[in-house]
PDB file of C-alpha atoms and ligand atoms in Angstrom:
ATOM      1  CA  MET A   1     -90.400  91.763  96.830  1.00 56.00           C
ATOM      2  CA  LEU A   2     -94.178  91.679  98.602  1.00 60.00           C
ATOM      3  CA  PRO A   3     -96.721  89.434  97.334  1.00 63.00           C
ATOM      4  CA  VAL A   4     -98.946  90.048  94.920  1.00 68.00           C
ATOM      5  CA  ALA A   5    -102.976  90.373  96.487  1.00 72.00           C
ATOM      6  CA  THR A   6    -104.840  88.222  93.375  1.00 80.00           C
ATOM      7  CA  ALA A   7    -108.868  88.763  93.442  1.00 79.00           C
ATOM      8  CA  SER A   8    -108.789  85.467  94.853  1.00 83.00           C
ATOM      9  CA  ASP A   9    -106.676  86.192  98.190  1.00 87.00           C
ATOM     10  CA  GLU A  10    -109.384  89.116  98.428  1.00 87.00           C
ATOM     11  CA  ARG A  11    -112.460  86.725  98.430  1.00 84.00           C
ATOM     12  CA  ARG A  12    -111.052  84.689 100.879  1.00 86.00           C
ATOM     13  CA  ARG A  13    -110.239  87.894 102.962  1.00 89.00           C
ATOM     14  CA  GLN A  14    -113.644  89.263 102.316  1.00 88.00           C
ATOM     15  CA  LEU A  15    -115.360  85.750 103.193  1.00 88.00           C
ATOM     16  CA  ARG A  16    -113.575  84.946 106.429  1.00 88.00           C
ATOM     17  CA  LYS A  17    -114.330  88.705 107.222  1.00 92.00           C
ATOM     18  CA  GLN A  18    -118.056  88.348 107.387  1.00 95.00           C
ATOM     19  CA  LEU A  19    -117.861  85.005 110.089  1.00 97.00           C
ATOM     20  CA  VAL A  20    -119.444  85.740 113.102  1.00 97.00           C
ATOM     21  CA  SER A  21    -117.250  86.100 116.545  1.00 97.00           C
ATOM     22  CA  LEU A  22    -119.378  83.559 119.259  1.00 98.00           C
ATOM     23  CA  PRO A  23    -118.043  82.998 123.278  1.00 95.00           C
ATOM     24  CA  GLY A  24    -116.491  80.036 124.022  1.00 95.00           C
ATOM     25  CA  GLY A  25    -118.741  78.727 127.322  1.00 96.00           C
ATOM     26  CA  ARG A  26    -120.952  75.712 127.825  1.00 98.00           C
ATOM     27  CA  PHE A  27    -123.884  74.134 126.934  1.00 98.00           C
ATOM     28  CA  LEU A  28    -126.846  71.922 127.011  1.00 98.00           C
ATOM     29  CA  MET A  29    -126.397  69.728 124.570  1.00 98.00           C
ATOM     30  CA  GLY A  30    -128.682  66.874 122.182  1.00 97.00           C
ATOM     31  CA  SER A  31    -132.158  66.482 123.663  1.00 95.00           C
ATOM     32  CA  GLU A  32    -134.277  63.751 125.016  1.00 92.00           C
ATOM     33  CA  GLU A  33    -137.571  64.696 123.223  1.00 85.00           C
ATOM     34  CA  PRO A  34    -140.229  61.177 123.177  1.00 79.00           C
ATOM     35  CA  ASP A  35    -140.815  61.916 119.773  1.00 70.00           C
ATOM     36  CA  VAL A  36    -136.902  62.113 118.747  1.00 75.00           C
ATOM     37  CA  ASN A  37    -136.170  59.049 115.978  1.00 80.00           C
ATOM     38  CA  PRO A  38    -134.652  56.723 118.522  1.00 80.00           C
ATOM     39  CA  GLY A  39    -131.515  55.723 115.826  1.00 86.00           C
ATOM     40  CA  ASP A  40    -130.550  59.943 115.973  1.00 93.00           C
ATOM     41  CA  GLY A  41    -127.815  59.288 118.794  1.00 94.00           C
ATOM     42  CA  GLU A  42    -129.340  63.455 120.207  1.00 95.00           C
ATOM     43  CA  GLY A  43    -129.873  62.481 123.639  1.00 94.00           C
ATOM     44  CA  PRO A  44    -128.614  61.944 126.564  1.00 94.00           C
ATOM     45  CA  VAL A  45    -128.710  66.183 127.149  1.00 97.00           C
ATOM     46  CA  ARG A  46    -124.512  66.715 128.355  1.00 98.00           C
ATOM     47  CA  GLU A  47    -122.651  69.594 129.407  1.00 98.00           C
ATOM     48  CA  ILE A  48    -120.644  70.366 126.568  1.00 98.00           C
ATOM     49  CA  GLU A  49    -117.282  73.252 127.082  1.00 98.00           C
ATOM     50  CA  VAL A  50    -116.559  75.061 123.454  1.00 98.00           C
ATOM     51  CA  LYS A  51    -113.964  77.635 122.217  1.00 97.00           C
ATOM     52  CA  ALA A  52    -114.590  80.624 121.260  1.00 97.00           C
ATOM     53  CA  PHE A  53    -114.942  80.113 117.002  1.00 98.00           C
ATOM     54  CA  ARG A  54    -115.794  82.242 114.483  1.00 98.00           C
ATOM     55  CA  VAL A  55    -118.490  80.836 111.954  1.00 98.00           C
ATOM     56  CA  SER A  56    -120.329  82.988 109.192  1.00 98.00           C
ATOM     57  CA  PRO A  57    -124.202  84.120 109.214  1.00 98.00           C
ATOM     58  CA  VAL A  58    -124.973  81.586 106.394  1.00 98.00           C
ATOM     59  CA  SER A  59    -124.435  78.894 103.982  1.00 98.00           C
ATOM     60  CA  VAL A  60    -122.579  79.041 101.776  1.00 98.00           C
ATOM     61  CA  THR A  61    -124.234  80.561  98.437  1.00 98.00           C
ATOM     62  CA  ASN A  62    -124.225  79.967  94.945  1.00 98.00           C
ATOM     63  CA  ALA A  63    -121.711  83.211  95.050  1.00 97.00           C
ATOM     64  CA  GLN A  64    -119.531  82.102  96.890  1.00 97.00           C
ATOM     65  CA  PHE A  65    -119.091  78.515  95.694  1.00 98.00           C
ATOM     66  CA  ALA A  66    -118.547  80.348  92.043  1.00 97.00           C
ATOM     67  CA  ALA A  67    -116.050  82.448  93.455  1.00 96.00           C
ATOM     68  CA  PHE A  68    -114.311  79.599  94.638  1.00 96.00           C
ATOM     69  CA  VAL A  69    -114.148  77.552  91.325  1.00 98.00           C
ATOM     70  CA  LYS A  70    -113.259  80.245  89.497  1.00 96.00           C
ATOM     71  CA  SER A  71    -110.358  80.727  90.846  1.00 95.00           C
ATOM     72  CA  THR A  72    -109.596  77.076  91.099  1.00 96.00           C
ATOM     73  CA  GLY A  73    -111.042  75.125  88.370  1.00 98.00           C
ATOM     74  CA  TYR A  74    -112.343  72.547  90.878  1.00 98.00           C
ATOM     75  CA  ILE A  75    -114.662  69.881  89.227  1.00 98.00           C
ATOM     76  CA  THR A  76    -117.704  68.461  91.660  1.00 99.00           C
ATOM     77  CA  GLU A  77    -118.412  64.887  93.000  1.00 98.00           C
ATOM     78  CA  ALA A  78    -121.855  65.242  91.490  1.00 98.00           C
ATOM     79  CA  GLU A  79    -119.820  66.625  88.118  1.00 98.00           C
ATOM     80  CA  ARG A  80    -117.015  63.815  88.218  1.00 98.00           C
ATOM     81  CA  PHE A  81    -119.843  61.141  88.819  1.00 98.00           C
ATOM     82  CA  GLY A  82    -122.143  62.702  86.074  1.00 98.00           C
ATOM     83  CA  TRP A  83    -125.114  62.964  88.187  1.00 98.00           C
ATOM     84  CA  SER A  84    -126.770  63.844  91.172  1.00 98.00           C
ATOM     85  CA  PHE A  85    -130.526  63.706  93.792  1.00 98.00           C
ATOM     86  CA  VAL A  86    -132.983  65.833  92.517  1.00 98.00           C
ATOM     87  CA  PHE A  87    -136.373  66.045  94.068  1.00 98.00           C
ATOM     88  CA  HIS A  88    -138.996  64.874  92.189  1.00 98.00           C
ATOM     89  CA  MET A  89    -141.384  67.722  91.948  1.00 97.00           C
ATOM     90  CA  PHE A  90    -137.726  69.977  90.572  1.00 98.00           C
ATOM     91  CA  VAL A  91    -137.348  67.745  87.677  1.00 98.00           C
ATOM     92  CA  SER A  92    -139.013  68.378  84.426  1.00 97.00           C
ATOM     93  CA  SER A  93    -141.184  65.278  82.400  1.00 96.00           C
ATOM     94  CA  ARG A  94    -138.750  65.030  80.039  1.00 96.00           C
ATOM     95  CA  LEU A  95    -135.625  64.271  81.896  1.00 97.00           C
ATOM     96  CA  ARG A  96    -137.903  61.945  84.359  1.00 96.00           C
ATOM     97  CA  ARG A  97    -137.807  59.820  81.393  1.00 95.00           C
ATOM     98  CA  THR A  98    -134.507  59.732  81.664  1.00 94.00           C
ATOM     99  CA  VAL A  99    -134.525  57.693  85.575  1.00 96.00           C
ATOM    100  CA  THR A 100    -135.052  54.237  85.047  1.00 91.00           C
ATOM    101  CA  GLN A 101    -134.044  53.260  89.027  1.00 93.00           C
ATOM    102  CA  VAL A 102    -135.219  55.467  92.027  1.00 94.00           C
ATOM    103  CA  PRO A 103    -134.055  55.058  95.653  1.00 94.00           C
ATOM    104  CA  GLN A 104    -136.712  52.581  97.448  1.00 95.00           C
ATOM    105  CA  ALA A 105    -136.849  53.977 100.511  1.00 93.00           C
ATOM    106  CA  THR A 106    -136.702  57.373  99.376  1.00 94.00           C
ATOM    107  CA  PRO A 107    -138.718  57.357  95.466  1.00 96.00           C
ATOM    108  CA  TRP A 108    -139.291  60.983  95.801  1.00 97.00           C
ATOM    109  CA  TRP A 109    -135.076  61.478  95.100  1.00 97.00           C
ATOM    110  CA  LEU A 110    -133.908  61.355  91.007  1.00 98.00           C
ATOM    111  CA  PRO A 111    -130.313  60.111  90.126  1.00 98.00           C
ATOM    112  CA  ILE A 112    -130.473  62.804  87.226  1.00 98.00           C
ATOM    113  CA  ALA A 113    -127.474  62.793  85.095  1.00 97.00           C
ATOM    114  CA  GLY A 114    -125.937  66.683  84.637  1.00 98.00           C
ATOM    115  CA  ALA A 115    -127.235  67.550  87.809  1.00 98.00           C
ATOM    116  CA  PHE A 116    -124.959  69.233  90.102  1.00 98.00           C
ATOM    117  CA  TRP A 117    -124.441  72.892  92.169  1.00 98.00           C
ATOM    118  CA  ARG A 118    -124.470  75.421  88.366  1.00 98.00           C
ATOM    119  CA  ALA A 119    -127.544  72.667  87.427  1.00 98.00           C
ATOM    120  CA  PRO A 120    -129.634  71.814  90.076  1.00 98.00           C
ATOM    121  CA  GLU A 121    -132.168  70.696  88.349  1.00 98.00           C
ATOM    122  CA  GLY A 122    -130.586  68.769  85.851  1.00 98.00           C
ATOM    123  CA  PRO A 123    -129.399  70.319  82.738  1.00 97.00           C
ATOM    124  CA  GLY A 124    -131.399  72.984  80.872  1.00 97.00           C
ATOM    125  CA  SER A 125    -131.621  74.536  84.387  1.00 98.00           C
ATOM    126  CA  ALA A 126    -129.464  77.716  86.185  1.00 98.00           C
ATOM    127  CA  VAL A 127    -128.700  79.420  89.325  1.00 98.00           C
ATOM    128  CA  ALA A 128    -127.842  82.872  87.682  1.00 97.00           C
ATOM    129  CA  ASP A 129    -131.331  84.022  89.249  1.00 97.00           C
ATOM    130  CA  ARG A 130    -130.074  82.685  92.971  1.00 98.00           C
ATOM    131  CA  PRO A 131    -126.572  84.220  93.679  1.00 98.00           C
ATOM    132  CA  ASN A 132    -128.214  84.262  96.801  1.00 98.00           C
ATOM    133  CA  HIS A 133    -129.312  80.894  97.820  1.00 98.00           C
ATOM    134  CA  PRO A 134    -127.422  77.613  99.598  1.00 98.00           C
ATOM    135  CA  VAL A 135    -125.073  75.943  97.500  1.00 99.00           C
ATOM    136  CA  VAL A 136    -126.717  72.903  96.901  1.00 99.00           C
ATOM    137  CA  HIS A 137    -125.218  69.262  95.194  1.00 98.00           C
ATOM    138  CA  VAL A 138    -121.691  69.330  96.824  1.00 99.00           C
ATOM    139  CA  SER A 139    -120.791  66.559  98.887  1.00 99.00           C
ATOM    140  CA  TRP A 140    -119.479  66.689 102.087  1.00 98.00           C
ATOM    141  CA  ASN A 141    -115.243  65.841  99.676  1.00 98.00           C
ATOM    142  CA  ASP A 142    -116.404  69.764  97.582  1.00 98.00           C
ATOM    143  CA  ALA A 143    -117.358  71.435 100.737  1.00 98.00           C
ATOM    144  CA  GLN A 144    -113.401  70.364 102.022  1.00 98.00           C
ATOM    145  CA  ALA A 145    -112.360  71.289  99.025  1.00 98.00           C
ATOM    146  CA  TYR A 146    -113.832  75.127  99.319  1.00 98.00           C
ATOM    147  CA  CYS A 147    -112.797  75.190 103.168  1.00 97.00           C
ATOM    148  CA  SER A 148    -109.053  74.584 102.273  1.00 96.00           C
ATOM    149  CA  TRP A 149    -109.668  77.753  99.910  1.00 95.00           C
ATOM    150  CA  SER A 150    -110.893  79.822 101.404  1.00 95.00           C
ATOM    151  CA  GLY A 151    -108.995  78.933 104.713  1.00 94.00           C
ATOM    152  CA  THR A 152    -112.168  78.167 106.972  1.00 96.00           C
ATOM    153  CA  GLY A 153    -113.056  74.404 107.802  1.00 97.00           C
ATOM    154  CA  LEU A 154    -116.233  72.914 109.065  1.00 98.00           C
ATOM    155  CA  PRO A 155    -117.868  73.552 112.105  1.00 98.00           C
ATOM    156  CA  THR A 156    -118.050  69.855 114.735  1.00 98.00           C
ATOM    157  CA  GLU A 157    -121.477  68.930 115.725  1.00 98.00           C
ATOM    158  CA  GLN A 158    -120.832  70.957 118.861  1.00 98.00           C
ATOM    159  CA  GLU A 159    -119.700  73.744 117.500  1.00 98.00           C
ATOM    160  CA  TRP A 160    -122.957  73.331 115.239  1.00 98.00           C
ATOM    161  CA  GLU A 161    -125.404  72.992 118.154  1.00 98.00           C
ATOM    162  CA  TYR A 162    -123.961  75.406 120.102  1.00 98.00           C
ATOM    163  CA  ALA A 163    -124.488  78.109 117.210  1.00 98.00           C
ATOM    164  CA  ALA A 164    -127.913  77.228 115.939  1.00 98.00           C
ATOM    165  CA  ARG A 165    -129.149  77.627 119.860  1.00 98.00           C
ATOM    166  CA  GLY A 166    -128.557  81.131 119.238  1.00 98.00           C
ATOM    167  CA  GLY A 167    -127.963  81.336 123.644  1.00 98.00           C
ATOM    168  CA  LEU A 168    -130.896  79.342 124.696  1.00 98.00           C
ATOM    169  CA  GLU A 169    -130.849  76.205 126.616  1.00 98.00           C
ATOM    170  CA  GLN A 170    -132.365  73.274 125.613  1.00 97.00           C
ATOM    171  CA  ALA A 171    -135.040  75.602 122.836  1.00 98.00           C
ATOM    172  CA  ARG A 172    -136.459  72.829 120.269  1.00 96.00           C
ATOM    173  CA  TYR A 173    -135.791  76.095 117.956  1.00 98.00           C
ATOM    174  CA  PRO A 174    -132.898  78.510 117.210  1.00 98.00           C
ATOM    175  CA  TRP A 175    -135.819  80.934 118.619  1.00 98.00           C
ATOM    176  CA  GLY A 176    -137.852  79.082 120.819  1.00 98.00           C
ATOM    177  CA  ASN A 177    -140.103  75.950 121.816  1.00 97.00           C
ATOM    178  CA  ASP A 178    -142.939  77.418 118.855  1.00 97.00           C
ATOM    179  CA  LEU A 179    -142.549  76.529 115.551  1.00 96.00           C
ATOM    180  CA  THR A 180    -144.933  79.097 114.036  1.00 96.00           C
ATOM    181  CA  PRO A 181    -144.989  82.162 117.170  1.00 97.00           C
ATOM    182  CA  ARG A 182    -147.507  84.654 116.374  1.00 96.00           C
ATOM    183  CA  GLY A 183    -148.482  82.512 113.577  1.00 95.00           C
ATOM    184  CA  ARG A 184    -145.045  83.389 111.770  1.00 95.00           C
ATOM    185  CA  TYR A 185    -142.607  81.277 110.053  1.00 96.00           C
ATOM    186  CA  ARG A 186    -139.434  81.099 111.105  1.00 97.00           C
ATOM    187  CA  CYS A 187    -137.667  78.996 108.455  1.00 98.00           C
ATOM    188  CA  ASN A 188    -138.272  77.453 105.394  1.00 98.00           C
ATOM    189  CA  ILE A 189    -139.465  73.392 105.851  1.00 98.00           C
ATOM    190  CA  TRP A 190    -142.018  71.480 104.522  1.00 97.00           C
ATOM    191  CA  GLN A 191    -145.817  72.746 104.611  1.00 96.00           C
ATOM    192  CA  GLY A 192    -148.307  69.796 103.453  1.00 95.00           C
ATOM    193  CA  THR A 193    -148.655  66.533 102.628  1.00 94.00           C
ATOM    194  CA  PHE A 194    -144.542  65.555 101.930  1.00 94.00           C
ATOM    195  CA  PRO A 195    -144.392  64.356  98.996  1.00 95.00           C
ATOM    196  CA  HIS A 196    -146.702  65.292  96.674  1.00 94.00           C
ATOM    197  CA  HIS A 197    -148.341  68.475  97.850  1.00 95.00           C
ATOM    198  CA  ASN A 198    -146.216  71.351  99.373  1.00 95.00           C
ATOM    199  CA  THR A 199    -149.136  74.420 100.447  1.00 96.00           C
ATOM    200  CA  ALA A 200    -145.098  76.934 100.338  1.00 96.00           C
ATOM    201  CA  ALA A 201    -147.106  78.537 103.277  1.00 96.00           C
ATOM    202  CA  ASP A 202    -143.194  79.718 104.311  1.00 96.00           C
ATOM    203  CA  GLY A 203    -143.146  81.141 100.933  1.00 97.00           C
ATOM    204  CA  TYR A 204    -140.726  78.162  99.596  1.00 98.00           C
ATOM    205  CA  ILE A 205    -140.670  75.389  98.074  1.00 97.00           C
ATOM    206  CA  GLY A 206    -137.370  75.273  97.242  1.00 98.00           C
ATOM    207  CA  THR A 207    -134.255  76.855  98.868  1.00 98.00           C
ATOM    208  CA  ALA A 208    -134.549  80.492  99.793  1.00 98.00           C
ATOM    209  CA  PRO A 209    -132.319  83.009 100.203  1.00 98.00           C
ATOM    210  CA  VAL A 210    -130.107  82.284 102.814  1.00 98.00           C
ATOM    211  CA  LYS A 211    -131.197  85.827 104.722  1.00 98.00           C
ATOM    212  CA  THR A 212    -134.900  84.770 104.548  1.00 98.00           C
ATOM    213  CA  PHE A 213    -136.398  85.092 107.858  1.00 98.00           C
ATOM    214  CA  GLN A 214    -134.596  86.625 111.260  1.00 97.00           C
ATOM    215  CA  PRO A 215    -131.603  85.260 112.905  1.00 98.00           C
ATOM    216  CA  ASN A 216    -131.095  83.423 116.127  1.00 98.00           C
ATOM    217  CA  GLY A 217    -129.617  85.311 118.991  1.00 98.00           C
ATOM    218  CA  TYR A 218    -126.309  85.265 117.634  1.00 98.00           C
ATOM    219  CA  GLY A 219    -127.018  86.650 114.384  1.00 98.00           C
ATOM    220  CA  LEU A 220    -127.224  83.112 112.619  1.00 98.00           C
ATOM    221  CA  TYR A 221    -129.444  82.969 109.569  1.00 98.00           C
ATOM    222  CA  GLN A 222    -131.512  78.992 109.445  1.00 98.00           C
ATOM    223  CA  MET A 223    -129.231  77.434 110.843  1.00 98.00           C
ATOM    224  CA  VAL A 224    -132.350  75.364 110.478  1.00 98.00           C
ATOM    225  CA  GLY A 225    -134.226  74.082 107.018  1.00 98.00           C
ATOM    226  CA  ASN A 226    -133.357  75.571 103.452  1.00 98.00           C
ATOM    227  CA  VAL A 227    -130.628  73.162 103.126  1.00 98.00           C
ATOM    228  CA  TRP A 228    -129.042  70.849 105.285  1.00 98.00           C
ATOM    229  CA  GLU A 229    -125.837  71.426 106.207  1.00 99.00           C
ATOM    230  CA  TRP A 230    -122.257  69.105 106.706  1.00 99.00           C
ATOM    231  CA  CYS A 231    -120.136  68.793 110.128  1.00 98.00           C
ATOM    232  CA  ALA A 232    -116.955  68.118 109.919  1.00 98.00           C
ATOM    233  CA  ASP A 233    -117.732  64.839 112.313  1.00 98.00           C
ATOM    234  CA  ASP A 234    -118.015  61.354 111.512  1.00 98.00           C
ATOM    235  CA  PHE A 235    -121.345  59.719 112.236  1.00 98.00           C
ATOM    236  CA  THR A 236    -121.179  56.688 113.899  1.00 96.00           C
ATOM    237  CA  GLU A 237    -124.577  55.421 115.734  1.00 94.00           C
ATOM    238  CA  PRO A 238    -125.974  52.176 114.514  1.00 91.00           C
ATOM    239  CA  GLY A 239    -126.804  51.420 111.051  1.00 90.00           C
ATOM    240  CA  SER A 240    -125.603  53.982 109.787  1.00 92.00           C
ATOM    241  CA  ALA A 241    -122.358  54.199 106.699  1.00 94.00           C
ATOM    242  CA  PRO A 242    -118.936  53.652 107.900  1.00 94.00           C
ATOM    243  CA  ASP A 243    -117.736  56.611 106.429  1.00 97.00           C
ATOM    244  CA  ALA A 244    -120.536  58.222 107.658  1.00 98.00           C
ATOM    245  CA  ARG A 245    -120.642  62.541 108.699  1.00 98.00           C
ATOM    246  CA  ALA A 246    -123.029  64.280 110.308  1.00 98.00           C
ATOM    247  CA  MET A 247    -125.346  66.615 108.609  1.00 98.00           C
ATOM    248  CA  ARG A 248    -127.347  69.634 111.006  1.00 98.00           C
ATOM    249  CA  GLY A 249    -130.237  71.135 110.274  1.00 98.00           C
ATOM    250  CA  GLY A 250    -133.114  70.047 108.683  1.00 98.00           C
ATOM    251  CA  SER A 251    -134.055  70.823 105.119  1.00 98.00           C
ATOM    252  CA  TYR A 252    -136.857  72.765 102.700  1.00 98.00           C
ATOM    253  CA  LEU A 253    -138.022  69.361 102.366  1.00 97.00           C
ATOM    254  CA  CYS A 254    -138.332  68.449 106.625  1.00 96.00           C
ATOM    255  CA  HIS A 255    -142.296  68.556 107.694  1.00 92.00           C
ATOM    256  CA  GLU A 256    -142.859  66.628 111.357  1.00 85.00           C
ATOM    257  CA  SER A 257    -144.740  63.930 109.680  1.00 83.00           C
ATOM    258  CA  TYR A 258    -142.143  62.028 108.446  1.00 80.00           C
ATOM    259  CA  CYS A 259    -138.798  63.360 109.697  1.00 84.00           C
ATOM    260  CA  ASN A 260    -139.147  66.108 112.539  1.00 88.00           C
ATOM    261  CA  ARG A 261    -134.939  66.952 111.899  1.00 95.00           C
ATOM    262  CA  TYR A 262    -135.611  70.731 111.671  1.00 96.00           C
ATOM    263  CA  ARG A 263    -135.107  70.686 115.073  1.00 96.00           C
ATOM    264  CA  VAL A 264    -132.339  71.922 116.749  1.00 97.00           C
ATOM    265  CA  ALA A 265    -130.371  68.617 118.882  1.00 97.00           C
ATOM    266  CA  ALA A 266    -131.712  66.486 115.486  1.00 97.00           C
ATOM    267  CA  ARG A 267    -129.287  65.238 113.261  1.00 96.00           C
ATOM    268  CA  THR A 268    -128.768  62.833 110.131  1.00 96.00           C
ATOM    269  CA  SER A 269    -125.540  61.474 108.143  1.00 97.00           C
ATOM    270  CA  ASN A 270    -125.046  60.653 105.114  1.00 97.00           C
ATOM    271  CA  THR A 271    -121.120  59.294 102.967  1.00 98.00           C
ATOM    272  CA  PRO A 272    -118.494  61.906 102.373  1.00 98.00           C
ATOM    273  CA  ASP A 273    -119.128  61.493  98.778  1.00 98.00           C
ATOM    274  CA  SER A 274    -122.463  61.555  98.184  1.00 98.00           C
ATOM    275  CA  SER A 275    -124.680  65.398  97.236  1.00 98.00           C
ATOM    276  CA  ALA A 276    -127.992  65.796  96.227  1.00 98.00           C
ATOM    277  CA  GLY A 277    -130.457  69.348  96.172  1.00 98.00           C
ATOM    278  CA  ASN A 278    -130.844  69.581  99.678  1.00 98.00           C
ATOM    279  CA  ILE A 279    -127.280  69.220 100.735  1.00 98.00           C
ATOM    280  CA  GLY A 280    -125.449  72.421 101.525  1.00 99.00           C
ATOM    281  CA  PHE A 281    -122.293  73.749 104.172  1.00 98.00           C
ATOM    282  CA  ARG A 282    -121.800  76.779 106.391  1.00 98.00           C
ATOM    283  CA  VAL A 283    -118.521  77.470 107.669  1.00 98.00           C
ATOM    284  CA  VAL A 284    -116.197  78.129 110.712  1.00 98.00           C
ATOM    285  CA  SER A 285    -113.093  79.942 111.522  1.00 97.00           C
ATOM    286  CA  ARG A 286    -110.518  78.576 115.187  1.00 94.00           C
ATOM    287  CA  GLU A 287    -108.035  81.707 113.993  1.00 84.00           C
ATOM    288  CA  SER A 288    -107.965  84.438 116.063  1.00 75.00           C
ATOM    289  CA  PRO A 289    -109.427  87.271 113.442  1.00 66.00           C
ATOM    290  CA  HIS A 290    -106.918  89.512 113.731  1.00 61.00           C
ATOM    291  CA  GLY A 291    -104.307  87.193 111.492  1.00 50.00           C
ATOM    292  CA  LEU A 292    -106.663  87.908 108.655  1.00 47.00           C
TER     293      LEU A 292
HETATM  294 CU1  LIG B   1    -136.105  66.109 107.319  1.00 61.18          CU
END
């Protein structure tokens, strides 16, 4: 008897089919720029060889994550813990009154009961009008569960940076060295005075649809800005949590006055069970596309 292909199988096949093939090669990884956050371990610049792989042109979307949840019944860590971090400007005054403690170093992150991927600003919010926005409030563990279901994996930091650079050597951004070439915005970050006034000059205060702005030389969208993307690797820089995992690309909250981690070489980390309204992920496959 032939195995019966389910709707879920078809979904997963479609997900893998959209991946972009990148040839293997050597590239210069890292940065030694002087304005780099010293503890981030971006340098030294070194030559790295990566094998051929395929990568999603976009971050995993709400619609894609919804398909995974529908077919598996998966419950994210934010749902199990009962809360997640929401940026203060997106929290209603009613919900704000329920917050008793905020993180000292980052008081703009409010722990909101009932916030999770389908209710990104807490109870009463929804993603029905954001199917093509990146899924957020997903932990590294949640991302791994999605990868297992879809037959994909999280990129290593080497793969992520190779992909993000889009074939340019040692450029600051996926498109070159100028943040706004000819006055045009190329990514979704913060404009204005962080953390209280966002002019949204790039068009967005929060997440943007995943295919916003021009893709890089490899056809990959929003490798920087929009949402942080989990990578497979442990993050072992001094001062990081003992179980920390690497994140790359920066988010819609990044601003040069506070954190210039929307450069391709920039890195940060979080613990594998952490979630927030600006953390998502993108998937890769190291299998031959002919096996689909
Ligand atoms: Cu940042």
